[in-house]
C-alpha cells in the first residue's frame, strides 16, 4: 500500500490509456519501461502486490524473492512457462493467465500456416516477384490438397480442439495425441494415437501442448525421423517443444517436407541462427494471438485477474489456485 492506501502494482507492459486509467482507479501503477532491464524490473517489484506482464517475461525464483509482497502474477497470455510455478505457489502468489479468449486466433493462424505450407504460398509469391507467372505453364510450384490428409494434433486442449474443428471442415482426418486418451466433449471425430504412431501417420503435425520439463524437446531427432518425408511440422505453441538443431538438420536433409514456426527456441533469434536460413521453413514472429480483438480481450482478462486478486477476490483464470488457499492458511484469509 502507498500513502493513498492504494495497493502498488507493477506493469511490465504498457496497457492502453483506458485500461491504465481502470487500474489506477484502484492501484498505484509502477510502469517498467523496459522489462528486459532486469535491475529495473526487480526494483519495481519491491513493493508490488500485483504484476501484469507478458507470458514471455521470465519470472524466476530471483524475481519472486525480489517481490516479498506479491500476491498475483497476471500473465498477458495463456502460457505460464515463464513463471517458476512451484516457487510462486510456495510463496502464495497466484499465477493467472488468459485462456479461451485467444484460442480462435491461434487456431486461425495455425490453419493459415498449414494452408501456406500446403499451397506453397511463399514459393509462389517469390515466383511472381522474380517476374514469372505460372498459370498452367511449367515450373509453377505445386501444392498438395488438404482433403483426406491426416493432421496430427499434439495436445487436444482448447487450442488443439479449435484447430481440429477447422481441419475437419477442410476435409482432413484428425488424429491426436494427449495425456488423456478419451477425446474431450465435442471432439469425438478425433482419433487417438500414441505419439510415434501419430508422427508416422500424419501429413501435418501441429503442436499445442504447454511447455513443461516433460514437453521440452518433445519433437527431437528421433521423432522427426518417424515423420513422412512428405510431412510438415507446425509449431504455434512454444519454441523449446522442438529441438531446433534437430529440425534444422531434418530440413537440410529433406527428411521432412517443411515446417512453419510461429515460435522459436530463442526469441528473438540471433541474426545467425541457422533456422533463419534453413530450407522450406516459414517463420513468423510469435503472432498467434496478434489480432486487435484478441489482444484487447487478453488485456481485459489479464487486468481483471490482476485487480481481483489485489482486491481479495477470486481471479477469473488461475493456474495454481492452491496458492490462494495457501495465503488463507497463513492467516491472510482476509484477502480471500
Ligand atoms: C503472446 C502467447 O503473444 O498466450 C501466449 O501464451 O504466447 C501469446 O499470446 C505472448 O504472451 C506475448 O505477451
PDB file of N, CA, C and O in Angstrom, residues 10 19 46 57 64 73 77 107 111 125 149-150 160 176 178 186 194 202 227 239-240 259 262 282 296-297 302 319 327:
ATOM      1  N   UNK A  10       2.897  -3.548 -10.346  1.00  0.00           N
ATOM      2  CA  UNK A  10       3.988  -3.338 -11.303  1.00  0.00           C
ATOM      3  C   UNK A  10       3.459  -3.710 -12.693  1.00  0.00           C
ATOM      4  O   UNK A  10       2.922  -4.805 -12.896  1.00  0.00           O
ATOM      5  N   UNK A  19      -7.293   1.365 -20.168  1.00  0.00           N
ATOM      6  CA  UNK A  19      -7.052   0.239 -19.235  1.00  0.00           C
ATOM      7  C   UNK A  19      -6.161   0.722 -18.083  1.00  0.00           C
ATOM      8  O   UNK A  19      -6.396   0.382 -16.910  1.00  0.00           O
ATOM      9  N   UNK A  46       9.689  -4.548  -5.835  1.00  0.00           N
ATOM     10  CA  UNK A  46       9.986  -4.473  -4.408  1.00  0.00           C
ATOM     11  C   UNK A  46       8.729  -4.335  -3.520  1.00  0.00           C
ATOM     12  O   UNK A  46       8.553  -5.082  -2.569  1.00  0.00           O
ATOM     13  N   UNK A  57       7.806 -13.080 -20.277  1.00  0.00           N
ATOM     14  CA  UNK A  57       8.790 -12.440 -19.384  1.00  0.00           C
ATOM     15  C   UNK A  57       9.184 -13.418 -18.274  1.00  0.00           C
ATOM     16  O   UNK A  57       8.329 -13.841 -17.485  1.00  0.00           O
ATOM     17  N   UNK A  64      10.886 -13.551  -7.866  1.00  0.00           N
ATOM     18  CA  UNK A  64       9.886 -13.719  -6.809  1.00  0.00           C
ATOM     19  C   UNK A  64      10.457 -13.304  -5.453  1.00  0.00           C
ATOM     20  O   UNK A  64       9.750 -12.694  -4.639  1.00  0.00           O
ATOM     21  N   UNK A  73       0.569 -12.775 -10.196  1.00  0.00           N
ATOM     22  CA  UNK A  73       1.227 -12.529 -11.487  1.00  0.00           C
ATOM     23  C   UNK A  73       0.121 -12.682 -12.523  1.00  0.00           C
ATOM     24  O   UNK A  73      -0.428 -13.784 -12.694  1.00  0.00           O
ATOM     25  N   UNK A  77      -1.414 -13.587 -21.647  1.00  0.00           N
ATOM     26  CA  UNK A  77      -1.158 -14.757 -22.486  1.00  0.00           C
ATOM     27  C   UNK A  77      -1.662 -15.996 -21.772  1.00  0.00           C
ATOM     28  O   UNK A  77      -1.869 -15.983 -20.547  1.00  0.00           O
ATOM     29  N   UNK A 107      -5.750 -20.754 -33.405  1.00  0.00           N
ATOM     30  CA  UNK A 107      -6.171 -21.816 -34.323  1.00  0.00           C
ATOM     31  C   UNK A 107      -6.251 -21.291 -35.764  1.00  0.00           C
ATOM     32  O   UNK A 107      -5.870 -21.983 -36.714  1.00  0.00           O
ATOM     33  N   UNK A 111      -4.092 -22.712 -38.971  1.00  0.00           N
ATOM     34  CA  UNK A 111      -4.625 -23.107 -40.290  1.00  0.00           C
ATOM     35  C   UNK A 111      -3.986 -22.285 -41.400  1.00  0.00           C
ATOM     36  O   UNK A 111      -3.722 -22.800 -42.491  1.00  0.00           O
ATOM     37  N   UNK A 125       4.679 -16.689 -54.142  1.00  0.00           N
ATOM     38  CA  UNK A 125       4.834 -15.228 -54.073  1.00  0.00           C
ATOM     39  C   UNK A 125       6.214 -14.831 -54.620  1.00  0.00           C
ATOM     40  O   UNK A 125       6.363 -13.840 -55.349  1.00  0.00           O
ATOM     41  N   UNK A 149      -6.126 -35.623 -46.129  1.00  0.00           N
ATOM     42  CA  UNK A 149      -4.810 -35.718 -45.480  1.00  0.00           C
ATOM     43  C   UNK A 149      -5.015 -35.878 -43.965  1.00  0.00           C
ATOM     44  O   UNK A 149      -6.047 -35.462 -43.433  1.00  0.00           O
ATOM     45  N   UNK A 150      -4.021 -36.458 -43.304  1.00  0.00           N
ATOM     46  CA  UNK A 150      -4.113 -36.647 -41.850  1.00  0.00           C
ATOM     47  C   UNK A 150      -3.379 -35.514 -41.142  1.00  0.00           C
ATOM     48  O   UNK A 150      -2.224 -35.218 -41.468  1.00  0.00           O
ATOM     49  N   UNK A 160      -5.870 -26.856 -29.377  1.00  0.00           N
ATOM     50  CA  UNK A 160      -5.816 -28.064 -30.206  1.00  0.00           C
ATOM     51  C   UNK A 160      -7.198 -28.420 -30.746  1.00  0.00           C
ATOM     52  O   UNK A 160      -7.354 -28.777 -31.920  1.00  0.00           O
ATOM     53  N   UNK A 176      -4.995 -37.371 -32.902  1.00  0.00           N
ATOM     54  CA  UNK A 176      -4.466 -36.544 -31.815  1.00  0.00           C
ATOM     55  C   UNK A 176      -3.687 -37.391 -30.837  1.00  0.00           C
ATOM     56  O   UNK A 176      -3.882 -38.610 -30.733  1.00  0.00           O
ATOM     57  N   UNK A 178      -2.577 -36.990 -26.665  1.00  0.00           N
ATOM     58  CA  UNK A 178      -2.728 -36.197 -25.439  1.00  0.00           C
ATOM     59  C   UNK A 178      -2.498 -37.132 -24.266  1.00  0.00           C
ATOM     60  O   UNK A 178      -2.484 -38.351 -24.450  1.00  0.00           O
ATOM     61  N   UNK A 186     -17.205 -32.935 -27.693  1.00  0.00           N
ATOM     62  CA  UNK A 186     -17.215 -32.199 -28.963  1.00  0.00           C
ATOM     63  C   UNK A 186     -16.078 -32.591 -29.886  1.00  0.00           C
ATOM     64  O   UNK A 186     -15.926 -32.019 -30.969  1.00  0.00           O
ATOM     65  N   UNK A 194      -0.819 -43.047 -30.170  1.00  0.00           N
ATOM     66  CA  UNK A 194       0.370 -42.743 -29.371  1.00  0.00           C
ATOM     67  C   UNK A 194       1.257 -41.838 -30.234  1.00  0.00           C
ATOM     68  O   UNK A 194       1.073 -41.744 -31.452  1.00  0.00           O
ATOM     69  N   UNK A 202       0.830 -38.927 -39.835  1.00  0.00           N
ATOM     70  CA  UNK A 202       0.318 -37.585 -40.151  1.00  0.00           C
ATOM     71  C   UNK A 202       1.006 -36.955 -41.360  1.00  0.00           C
ATOM     72  O   UNK A 202       2.210 -37.112 -41.562  1.00  0.00           O
ATOM     73  N   UNK A 227       8.609 -39.074 -38.983  1.00  0.00           N
ATOM     74  CA  UNK A 227       7.642 -38.390 -39.873  1.00  0.00           C
ATOM     75  C   UNK A 227       7.887 -38.776 -41.331  1.00  0.00           C
ATOM     76  O   UNK A 227       8.998 -39.121 -41.726  1.00  0.00           O
ATOM     77  N   UNK A 239       8.601 -22.530 -28.614  1.00  0.00           N
ATOM     78  CA  UNK A 239       9.762 -22.969 -29.377  1.00  0.00           C
ATOM     79  C   UNK A 239      10.465 -24.186 -28.813  1.00  0.00           C
ATOM     80  O   UNK A 239      10.754 -25.151 -29.554  1.00  0.00           O
ATOM     81  N   UNK A 240      10.756 -24.207 -27.498  1.00  0.00           N
ATOM     82  CA  UNK A 240      11.562 -25.316 -26.966  1.00  0.00           C
ATOM     83  C   UNK A 240      10.878 -26.677 -26.997  1.00  0.00           C
ATOM     84  O   UNK A 240      11.503 -27.682 -26.647  1.00  0.00           O
ATOM     85  N   UNK A 259       8.430 -26.879 -42.580  1.00  0.00           N
ATOM     86  CA  UNK A 259       7.929 -26.531 -41.247  1.00  0.00           C
ATOM     87  C   UNK A 259       7.445 -25.097 -41.267  1.00  0.00           C
ATOM     88  O   UNK A 259       7.909 -24.278 -42.078  1.00  0.00           O
ATOM     89  N   UNK A 262       5.768 -20.341 -35.529  1.00  0.00           N
ATOM     90  CA  UNK A 262       5.431 -19.014 -35.011  1.00  0.00           C
ATOM     91  C   UNK A 262       6.246 -18.735 -33.755  1.00  0.00           C
ATOM     92  O   UNK A 262       6.176 -17.634 -33.199  1.00  0.00           O
ATOM     93  N   UNK A 282       8.920 -21.633 -42.880  1.00  0.00           N
ATOM     94  CA  UNK A 282       8.223 -20.351 -42.846  1.00  0.00           C
ATOM     95  C   UNK A 282       8.178 -19.925 -41.384  1.00  0.00           C
ATOM     96  O   UNK A 282       7.648 -20.658 -40.542  1.00  0.00           O
ATOM     97  N   UNK A 296      -7.129  -7.254 -27.286  1.00  0.00           N
ATOM     98  CA  UNK A 296      -7.950  -6.446 -26.367  1.00  0.00           C
ATOM     99  C   UNK A 296      -8.617  -7.348 -25.329  1.00  0.00           C
ATOM    100  O   UNK A 296      -8.658  -7.020 -24.133  1.00  0.00           O
ATOM    101  N   UNK A 297      -9.111  -8.506 -25.780  1.00  0.00           N
ATOM    102  CA  UNK A 297      -9.769  -9.439 -24.847  1.00  0.00           C
ATOM    103  C   UNK A 297      -8.746 -10.007 -23.853  1.00  0.00           C
ATOM    104  O   UNK A 297      -9.058 -10.196 -22.670  1.00  0.00           O
ATOM    105  N   UNK A 302      -6.567 -10.225 -18.403  1.00  0.00           N
ATOM    106  CA  UNK A 302      -5.371 -10.139 -17.550  1.00  0.00           C
ATOM    107  C   UNK A 302      -5.572  -9.081 -16.459  1.00  0.00           C
ATOM    108  O   UNK A 302      -5.231  -9.308 -15.289  1.00  0.00           O
ATOM    109  N   UNK A 319      -3.822 -20.637 -12.609  1.00  0.00           N
ATOM    110  CA  UNK A 319      -3.297 -21.988 -12.857  1.00  0.00           C
ATOM    111  C   UNK A 319      -2.814 -22.663 -11.575  1.00  0.00           C
ATOM    112  O   UNK A 319      -2.498 -23.847 -11.595  1.00  0.00           O
ATOM    113  N   UNK A 327      -2.491 -18.732   1.036  1.00  0.00           N
ATOM    114  CA  UNK A 327      -2.473 -17.444   1.726  1.00  0.00           C
ATOM    115  C   UNK A 327      -3.424 -17.484   2.918  1.00  0.00           C
ATOM    116  O   UNK A 327      -3.141 -16.948   3.968  1.00  0.00           O
TER     117      UNK A 327
END
